[in-house]
Coordinates of C-alpha atoms and ligand atoms in Angstrom, one line a residue:
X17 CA 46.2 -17.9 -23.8
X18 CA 48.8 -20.1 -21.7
X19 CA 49.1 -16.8 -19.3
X20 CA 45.0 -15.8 -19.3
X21 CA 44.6 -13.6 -16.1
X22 CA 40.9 -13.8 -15.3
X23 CA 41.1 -10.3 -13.3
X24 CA 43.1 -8.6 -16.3
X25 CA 40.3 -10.3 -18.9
X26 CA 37.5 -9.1 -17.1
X27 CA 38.9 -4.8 -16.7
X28 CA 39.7 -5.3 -20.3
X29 CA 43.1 -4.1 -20.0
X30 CA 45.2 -7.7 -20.7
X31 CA 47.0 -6.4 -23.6
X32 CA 47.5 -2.9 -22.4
X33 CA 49.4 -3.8 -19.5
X34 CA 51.5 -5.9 -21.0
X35 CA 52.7 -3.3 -23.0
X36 CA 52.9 -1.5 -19.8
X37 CA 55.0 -3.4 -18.0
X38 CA 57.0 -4.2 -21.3
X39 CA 57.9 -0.2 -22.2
X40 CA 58.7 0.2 -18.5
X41 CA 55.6 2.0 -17.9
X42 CA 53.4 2.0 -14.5
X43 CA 49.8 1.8 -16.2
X44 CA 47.4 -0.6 -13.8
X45 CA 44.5 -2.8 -14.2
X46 CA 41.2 -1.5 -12.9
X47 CA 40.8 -3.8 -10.3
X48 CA 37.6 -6.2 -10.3
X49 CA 35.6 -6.1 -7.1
X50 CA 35.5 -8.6 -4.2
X51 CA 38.8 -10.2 -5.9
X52 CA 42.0 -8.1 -5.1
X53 CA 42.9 -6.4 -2.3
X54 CA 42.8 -2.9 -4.7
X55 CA 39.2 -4.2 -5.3
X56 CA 38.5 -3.2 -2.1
X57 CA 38.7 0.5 -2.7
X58 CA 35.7 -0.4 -5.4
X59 CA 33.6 -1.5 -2.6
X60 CA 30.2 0.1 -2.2
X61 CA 27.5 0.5 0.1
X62 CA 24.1 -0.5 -1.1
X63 CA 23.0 2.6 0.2
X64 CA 25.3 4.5 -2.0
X65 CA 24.2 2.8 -5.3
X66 CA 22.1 4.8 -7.1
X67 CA 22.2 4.0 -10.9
X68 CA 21.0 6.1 -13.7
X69 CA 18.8 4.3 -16.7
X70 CA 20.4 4.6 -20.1
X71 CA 17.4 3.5 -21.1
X72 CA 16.4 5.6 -24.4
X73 CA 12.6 5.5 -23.5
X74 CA 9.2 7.0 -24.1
X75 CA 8.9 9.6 -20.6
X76 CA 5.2 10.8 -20.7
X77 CA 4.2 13.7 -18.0
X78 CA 0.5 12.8 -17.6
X79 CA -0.1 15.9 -14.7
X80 CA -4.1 15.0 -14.6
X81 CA -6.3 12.3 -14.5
X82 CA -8.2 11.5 -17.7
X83 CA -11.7 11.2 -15.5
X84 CA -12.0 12.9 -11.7
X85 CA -10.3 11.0 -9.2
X86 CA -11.4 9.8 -5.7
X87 CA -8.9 8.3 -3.9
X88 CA -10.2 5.7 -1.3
X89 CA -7.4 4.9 0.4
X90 CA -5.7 7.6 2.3
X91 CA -4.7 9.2 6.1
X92 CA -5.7 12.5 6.9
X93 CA -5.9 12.2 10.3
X94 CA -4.2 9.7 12.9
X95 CA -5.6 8.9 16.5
X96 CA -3.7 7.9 19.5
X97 CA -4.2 5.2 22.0
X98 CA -7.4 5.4 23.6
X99 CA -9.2 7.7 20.9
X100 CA -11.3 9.6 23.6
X101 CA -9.6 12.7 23.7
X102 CA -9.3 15.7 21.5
X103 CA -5.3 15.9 22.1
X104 CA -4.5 12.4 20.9
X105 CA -5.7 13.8 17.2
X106 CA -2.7 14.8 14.7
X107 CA -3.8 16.1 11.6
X108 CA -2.0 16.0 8.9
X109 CA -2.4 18.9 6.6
X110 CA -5.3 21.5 7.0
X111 CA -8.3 21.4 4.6
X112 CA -6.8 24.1 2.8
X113 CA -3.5 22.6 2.2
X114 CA -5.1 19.5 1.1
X115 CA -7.8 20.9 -1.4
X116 CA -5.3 22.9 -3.4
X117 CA -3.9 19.5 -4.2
X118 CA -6.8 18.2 -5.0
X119 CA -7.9 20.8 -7.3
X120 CA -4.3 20.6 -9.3
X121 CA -4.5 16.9 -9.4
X122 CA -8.0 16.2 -10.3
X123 CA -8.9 14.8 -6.8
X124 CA -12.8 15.0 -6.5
X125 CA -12.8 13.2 -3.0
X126 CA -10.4 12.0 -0.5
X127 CA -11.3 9.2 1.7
X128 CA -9.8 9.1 5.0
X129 CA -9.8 6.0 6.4
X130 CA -7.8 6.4 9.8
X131 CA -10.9 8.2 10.9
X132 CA -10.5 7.1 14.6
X133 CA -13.2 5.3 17.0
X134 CA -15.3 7.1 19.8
X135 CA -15.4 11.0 21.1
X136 CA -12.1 11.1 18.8
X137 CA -13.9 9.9 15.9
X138 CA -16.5 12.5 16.2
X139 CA -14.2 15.2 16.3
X140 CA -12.4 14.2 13.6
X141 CA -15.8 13.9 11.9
X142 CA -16.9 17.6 12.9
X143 CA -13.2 18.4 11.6
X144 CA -14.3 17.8 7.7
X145 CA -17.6 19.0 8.3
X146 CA -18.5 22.5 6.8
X147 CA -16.5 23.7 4.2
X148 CA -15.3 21.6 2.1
X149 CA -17.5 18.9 3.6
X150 CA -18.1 17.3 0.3
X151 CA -14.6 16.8 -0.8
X152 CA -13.9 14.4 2.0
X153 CA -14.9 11.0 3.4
X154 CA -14.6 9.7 6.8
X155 CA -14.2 6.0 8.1
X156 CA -14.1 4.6 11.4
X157 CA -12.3 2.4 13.1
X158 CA -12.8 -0.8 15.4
X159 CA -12.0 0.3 19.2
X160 CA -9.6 -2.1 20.2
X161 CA -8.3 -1.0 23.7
X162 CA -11.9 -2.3 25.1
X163 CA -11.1 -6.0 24.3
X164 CA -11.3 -7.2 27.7
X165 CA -14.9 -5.7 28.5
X166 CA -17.4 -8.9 28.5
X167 CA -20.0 -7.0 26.0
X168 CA -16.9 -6.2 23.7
X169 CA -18.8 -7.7 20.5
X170 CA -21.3 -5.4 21.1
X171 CA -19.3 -2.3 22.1
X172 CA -17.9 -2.9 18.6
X173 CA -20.9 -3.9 16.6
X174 CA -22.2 -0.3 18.5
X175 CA -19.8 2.0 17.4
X176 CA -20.0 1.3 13.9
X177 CA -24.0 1.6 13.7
X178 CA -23.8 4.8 15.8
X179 CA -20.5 6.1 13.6
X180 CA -22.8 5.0 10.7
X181 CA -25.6 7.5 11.7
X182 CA -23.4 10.1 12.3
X183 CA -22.1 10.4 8.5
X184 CA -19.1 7.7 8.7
X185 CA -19.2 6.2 5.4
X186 CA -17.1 3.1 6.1
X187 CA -15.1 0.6 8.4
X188 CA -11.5 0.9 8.4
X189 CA -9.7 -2.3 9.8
X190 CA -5.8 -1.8 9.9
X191 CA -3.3 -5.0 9.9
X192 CA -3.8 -4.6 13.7
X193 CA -5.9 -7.0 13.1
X194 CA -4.0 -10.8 12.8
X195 CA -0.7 -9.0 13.1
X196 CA -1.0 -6.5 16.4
X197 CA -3.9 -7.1 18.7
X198 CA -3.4 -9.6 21.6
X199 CA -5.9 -10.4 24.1
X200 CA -4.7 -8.7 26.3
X201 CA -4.3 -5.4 23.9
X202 CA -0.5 -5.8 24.1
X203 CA 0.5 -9.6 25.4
X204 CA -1.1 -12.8 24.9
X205 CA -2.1 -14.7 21.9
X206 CA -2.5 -12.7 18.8
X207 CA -6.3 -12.3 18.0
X208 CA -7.0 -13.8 14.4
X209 CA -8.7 -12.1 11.6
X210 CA -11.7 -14.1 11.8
X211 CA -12.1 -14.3 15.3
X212 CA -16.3 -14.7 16.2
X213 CA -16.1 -11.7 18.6
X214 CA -16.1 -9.4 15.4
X215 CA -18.5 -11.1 13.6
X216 CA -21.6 -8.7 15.1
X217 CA -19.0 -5.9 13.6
X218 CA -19.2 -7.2 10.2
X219 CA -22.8 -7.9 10.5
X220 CA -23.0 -3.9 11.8
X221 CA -21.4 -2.8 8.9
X222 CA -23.5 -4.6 6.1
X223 CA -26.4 -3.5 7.6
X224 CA -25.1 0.2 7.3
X225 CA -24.1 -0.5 4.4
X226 CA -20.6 0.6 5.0
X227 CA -18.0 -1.2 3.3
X228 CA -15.1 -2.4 5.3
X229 CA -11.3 -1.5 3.9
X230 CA -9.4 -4.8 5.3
X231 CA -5.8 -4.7 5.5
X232 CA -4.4 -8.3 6.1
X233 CA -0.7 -9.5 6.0
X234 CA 1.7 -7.6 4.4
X235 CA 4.1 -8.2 1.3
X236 CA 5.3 -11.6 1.3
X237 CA 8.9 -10.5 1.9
X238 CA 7.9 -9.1 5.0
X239 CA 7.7 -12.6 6.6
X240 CA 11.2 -14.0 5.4
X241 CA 14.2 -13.5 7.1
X242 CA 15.8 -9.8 7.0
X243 CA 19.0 -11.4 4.6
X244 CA 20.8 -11.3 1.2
X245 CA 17.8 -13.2 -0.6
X246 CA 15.1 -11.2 0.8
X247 CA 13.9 -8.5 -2.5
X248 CA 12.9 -6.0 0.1
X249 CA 16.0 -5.8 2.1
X250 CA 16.5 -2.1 2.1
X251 CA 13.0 -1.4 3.2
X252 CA 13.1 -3.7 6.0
X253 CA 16.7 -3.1 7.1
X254 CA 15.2 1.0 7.7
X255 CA 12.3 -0.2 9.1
X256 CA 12.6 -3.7 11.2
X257 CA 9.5 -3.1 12.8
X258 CA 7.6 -3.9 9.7
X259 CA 8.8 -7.6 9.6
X260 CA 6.6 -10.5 10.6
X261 CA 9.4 -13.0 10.6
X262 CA 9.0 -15.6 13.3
X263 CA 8.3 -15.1 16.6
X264 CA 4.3 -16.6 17.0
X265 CA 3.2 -14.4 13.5
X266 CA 1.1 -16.2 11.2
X267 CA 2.1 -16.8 7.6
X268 CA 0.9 -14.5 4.6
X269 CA -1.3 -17.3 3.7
X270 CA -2.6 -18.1 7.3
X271 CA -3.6 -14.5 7.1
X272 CA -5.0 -14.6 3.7
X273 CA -6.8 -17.6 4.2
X274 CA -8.7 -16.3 7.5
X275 CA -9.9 -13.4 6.1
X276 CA -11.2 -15.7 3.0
X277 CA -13.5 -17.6 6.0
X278 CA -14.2 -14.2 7.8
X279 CA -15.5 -13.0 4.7
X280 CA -17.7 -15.6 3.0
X281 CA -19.3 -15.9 6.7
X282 CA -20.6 -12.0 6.3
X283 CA -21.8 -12.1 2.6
X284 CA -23.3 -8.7 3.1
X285 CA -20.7 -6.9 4.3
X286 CA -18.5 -5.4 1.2
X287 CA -15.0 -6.0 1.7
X288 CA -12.1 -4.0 0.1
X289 CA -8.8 -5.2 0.5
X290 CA -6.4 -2.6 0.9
X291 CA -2.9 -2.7 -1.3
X292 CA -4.7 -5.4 -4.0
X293 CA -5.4 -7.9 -0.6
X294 CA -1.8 -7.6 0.3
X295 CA -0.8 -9.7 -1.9
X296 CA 2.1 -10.1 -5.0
X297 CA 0.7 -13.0 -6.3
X298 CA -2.7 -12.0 -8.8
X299 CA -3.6 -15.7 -9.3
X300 CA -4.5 -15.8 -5.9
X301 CA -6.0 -12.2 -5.7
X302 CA -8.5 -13.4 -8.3
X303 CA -9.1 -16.6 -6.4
X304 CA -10.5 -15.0 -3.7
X305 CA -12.5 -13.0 -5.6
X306 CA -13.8 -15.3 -7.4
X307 CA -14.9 -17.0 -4.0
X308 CA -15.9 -14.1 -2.3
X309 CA -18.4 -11.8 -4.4
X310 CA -18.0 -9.0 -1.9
X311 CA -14.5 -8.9 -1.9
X312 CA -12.9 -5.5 -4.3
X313 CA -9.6 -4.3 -3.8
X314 CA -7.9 -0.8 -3.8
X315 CA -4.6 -0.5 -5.2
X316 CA -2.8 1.9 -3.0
X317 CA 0.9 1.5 -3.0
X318 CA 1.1 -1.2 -5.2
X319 CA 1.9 0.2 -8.1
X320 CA 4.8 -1.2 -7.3
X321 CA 4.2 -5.0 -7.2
X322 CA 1.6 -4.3 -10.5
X323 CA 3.6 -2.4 -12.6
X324 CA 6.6 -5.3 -12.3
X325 CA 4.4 -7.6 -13.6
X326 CA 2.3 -5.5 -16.2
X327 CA 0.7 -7.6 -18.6
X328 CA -0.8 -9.5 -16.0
X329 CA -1.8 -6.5 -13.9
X330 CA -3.3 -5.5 -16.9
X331 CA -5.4 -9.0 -17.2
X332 CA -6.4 -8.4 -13.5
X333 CA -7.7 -5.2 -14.2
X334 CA -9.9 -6.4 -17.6
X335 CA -10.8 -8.9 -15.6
X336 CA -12.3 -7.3 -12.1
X337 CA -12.9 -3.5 -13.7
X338 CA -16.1 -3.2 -11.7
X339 CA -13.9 -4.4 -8.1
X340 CA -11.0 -2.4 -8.5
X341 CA -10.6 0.9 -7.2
X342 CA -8.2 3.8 -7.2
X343 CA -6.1 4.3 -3.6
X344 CA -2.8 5.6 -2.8
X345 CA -2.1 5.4 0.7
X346 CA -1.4 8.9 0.8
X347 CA -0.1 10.9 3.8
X348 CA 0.2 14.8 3.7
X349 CA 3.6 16.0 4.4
X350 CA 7.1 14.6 5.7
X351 CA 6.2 11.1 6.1
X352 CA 8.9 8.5 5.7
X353 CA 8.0 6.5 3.5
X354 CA 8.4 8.0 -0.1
X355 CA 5.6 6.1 -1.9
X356 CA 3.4 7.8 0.1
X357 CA 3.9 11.8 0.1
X358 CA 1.0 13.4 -0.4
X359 CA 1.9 15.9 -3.4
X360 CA 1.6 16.6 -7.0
X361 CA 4.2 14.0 -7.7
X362 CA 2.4 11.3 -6.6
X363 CA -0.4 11.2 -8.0
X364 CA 1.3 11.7 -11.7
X365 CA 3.2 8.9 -11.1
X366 CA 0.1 6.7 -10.7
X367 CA -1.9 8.5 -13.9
X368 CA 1.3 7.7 -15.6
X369 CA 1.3 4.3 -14.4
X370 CA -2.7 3.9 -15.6
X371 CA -2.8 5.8 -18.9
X372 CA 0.4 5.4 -20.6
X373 CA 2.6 2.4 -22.1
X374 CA 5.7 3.9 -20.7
X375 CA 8.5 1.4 -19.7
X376 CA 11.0 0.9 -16.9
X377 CA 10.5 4.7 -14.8
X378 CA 9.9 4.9 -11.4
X379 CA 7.5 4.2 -9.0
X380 CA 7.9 6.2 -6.2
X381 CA 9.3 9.7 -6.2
X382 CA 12.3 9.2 -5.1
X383 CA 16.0 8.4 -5.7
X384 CA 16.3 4.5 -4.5
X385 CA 13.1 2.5 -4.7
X386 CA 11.6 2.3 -1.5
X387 CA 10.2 -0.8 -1.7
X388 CA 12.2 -3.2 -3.6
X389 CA 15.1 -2.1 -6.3
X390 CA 12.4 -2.5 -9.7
X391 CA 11.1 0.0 -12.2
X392 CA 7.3 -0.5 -13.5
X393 CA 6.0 -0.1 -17.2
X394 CA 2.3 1.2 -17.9
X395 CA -0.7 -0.2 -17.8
X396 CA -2.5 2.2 -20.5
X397 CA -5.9 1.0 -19.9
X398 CA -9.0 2.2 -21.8
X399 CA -11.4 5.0 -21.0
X400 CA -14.2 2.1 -19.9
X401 CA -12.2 0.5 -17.2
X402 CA -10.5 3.9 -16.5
X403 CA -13.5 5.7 -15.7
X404 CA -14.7 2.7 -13.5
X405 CA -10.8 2.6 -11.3
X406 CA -10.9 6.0 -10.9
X407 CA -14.0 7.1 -9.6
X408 CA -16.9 5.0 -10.6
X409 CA -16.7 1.7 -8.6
X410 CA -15.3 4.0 -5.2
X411 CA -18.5 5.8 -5.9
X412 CA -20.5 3.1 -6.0
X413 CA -19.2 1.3 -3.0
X414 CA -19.0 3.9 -0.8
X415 CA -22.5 5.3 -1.8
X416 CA -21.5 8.8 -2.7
X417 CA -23.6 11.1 -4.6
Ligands
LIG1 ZN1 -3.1 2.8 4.5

């Protein structure tokens, strides 16, 4: 092996073009990539790179729930700045459009939790009423843009007692919170998830009894740099907005860790942390509940993260059945991201992901995985803790009939 040729080794071919070369012939080696200038033309664009399983595995089509779904995390309606007029509404799909989905997929109740804040609120609210009234659920939101009025705790602590009374069944708090809101709405110092202002808010909202969905941080990838080691590249390279890297952001933990002291102050108020409390790592998910008693979670689009790591997700789920409830961050129509398309496809994929043992398929429907390059295997979880994910503990929570 005086003459081995690493390049002619690796494309298999060592022998073959030896012979080539000897009987005059013009056969080539397949080049290797990155090593020869013909491996060049071998090149490809991440983009481009779309590889098919040759997996030989079990593919189950699970079309319907095993027990009636209500999905507590999704966005039916969106609100612009301001929130207190009628044209700064988009809605998303029409009742119509949405219920035929539901009916297909099992959908009992959706709960829309981007249900706005003030005169915009209440239309959204009058929106849902009538028919079809008790197939959706409204939340409301905190009114930001008033942060500068002196009485602003109690503006806030207001709005939800008065949405309260006015059928909203919950508190929606977006990442705004810790990641977007300044004092001064745009500039200034970020305001921090447990800043005291909000604390008559929270107080508000356990006195309603409306539970608060919390999103805080984001995946953890989102704070790293935007390079060759970061696992959600792709996602963040079409969507640089979404990263927290630098500037004055707060870590993941710094996050995680404020709403931990924001919520064992309010011990009254039931917390749900949207997206499994933002976080990849279950050890510390379970922490916090373990700390906080009125901390659940909803597990909309992270399917993802859980079905990576399934026999642990699976442990989580034995574990806090009665805190864990079905979300999927669902949008209706067009919407960029693909793990959240409101459609038939989505929801199968996350009955697939419940019920079934299936291995290594797809999380999202679509052709690259939109949040990191990884395929997810079942959880197949028993009828108990089913019937609890999928409808009983969002019922409970939420106080629905
Ligand atoms: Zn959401």
């Amino acid at each position: 092996m005086s003459n081995f040729n690493r390049r002619e080794w690796l494309s298999g071919v060592a022998g073959a073009s030896m012979t080539a070369a000897a009987s005059g012939g013009s056969l080539k080696a397949s080049p290797v990539p990155g090593e020869t200038e013909q491996g060049k033309e071998c090149a490809l664009a991440l983009k481009d790179f779309k590889p098919r399983s040759k997996l030989h595995v079990k593919e189950s089509e699970v079309l319907t729930p095993r027990f009636p779904v209500v999905d507590s995390h999704t966005h039916l309606t969106f609100i612009g700045r301001g929130g207190s007029e009628r044209s700064k509404i988009s809605y998303l799909a029409s009742k119509q459009e949405l219920v035929e989905v539901m009916d297909r997929k099992g959908i009992e109740v959706m709960v829309n939790l981007t249900g706005g804040y003030g005169p915009g609120h209440d239309e959204i609210m009058h929106h849902f009423s009538g028919e079809h009234s008790e197939r959706f659920v409204t939340f409301v939101e905190p009114w930001y843009h008033r942060i500068q009025e002196s009485n602003y705790s109690q503006i806030l602590a207001d709005e939800v007692t008065r949405a309260g009374r006015n059928g909203a069944k919950g508190l929606k708090v977006l990442k705004t919170l810790g990641l977007y809101l300044r004092e001064e709405v745009d500039s200034g110092p970020l305001v921090k998830v447990d800043d005291p202002r909000f604390d008559p808010m929270w107080e508000a909202a356990g006195a309603m009894k409306m539970p608060v969905w919390i999103h805080t941080s984001d995946p953890e990838a989102f704070f790293e740099p935007i390079d060759e080691y970061n696992e959600r590249f792709e996602e963040l390279a079409a969507h640089p907005d979404w990263s927290f890297y630098g500037r004055d952001f707060p870590s993941d933990r710094e996050l995680q860790q404020a709403r931990q002291r924001m919520m064992k102050k309010h011990p009254n108020t039931t917390f749900v942390g949207c997206h499994i409390g933002n976080s990849e790592n279950l050890d510390f998910v379970s922490f916090c509940m373990d700390e906080c008693p009125n901390f659940h979670v909803d597990f909309s689009a992270r399917i993802g993260e859980l079905g990576r790591q399934p026999r642990r997700a699976r442990r989580f789920f034995e574990e806090y059945q009665d805190r864990i409830m079905f979300g999927t961050d669902a949008v209706p129509f067009g919407f960029q991201t693909p793990q959240q398309i409101f459609g038939d496809k989505l929801y199968e994929i996350y009955y697939r992901f419940l019920e079934t043992d299936d291995e290594y398929f797809d999380y999202a429907p679509a052709e690259i995985p939109p949040q990191g390059r990884w395929k997810i295997s079942g959880l197949k979880l028993p009828d108990s803790i089913l019937r609890k994910v999928y409808n009983e503990n969002a019922r409970r929570v939420i106080r629905l009939a």
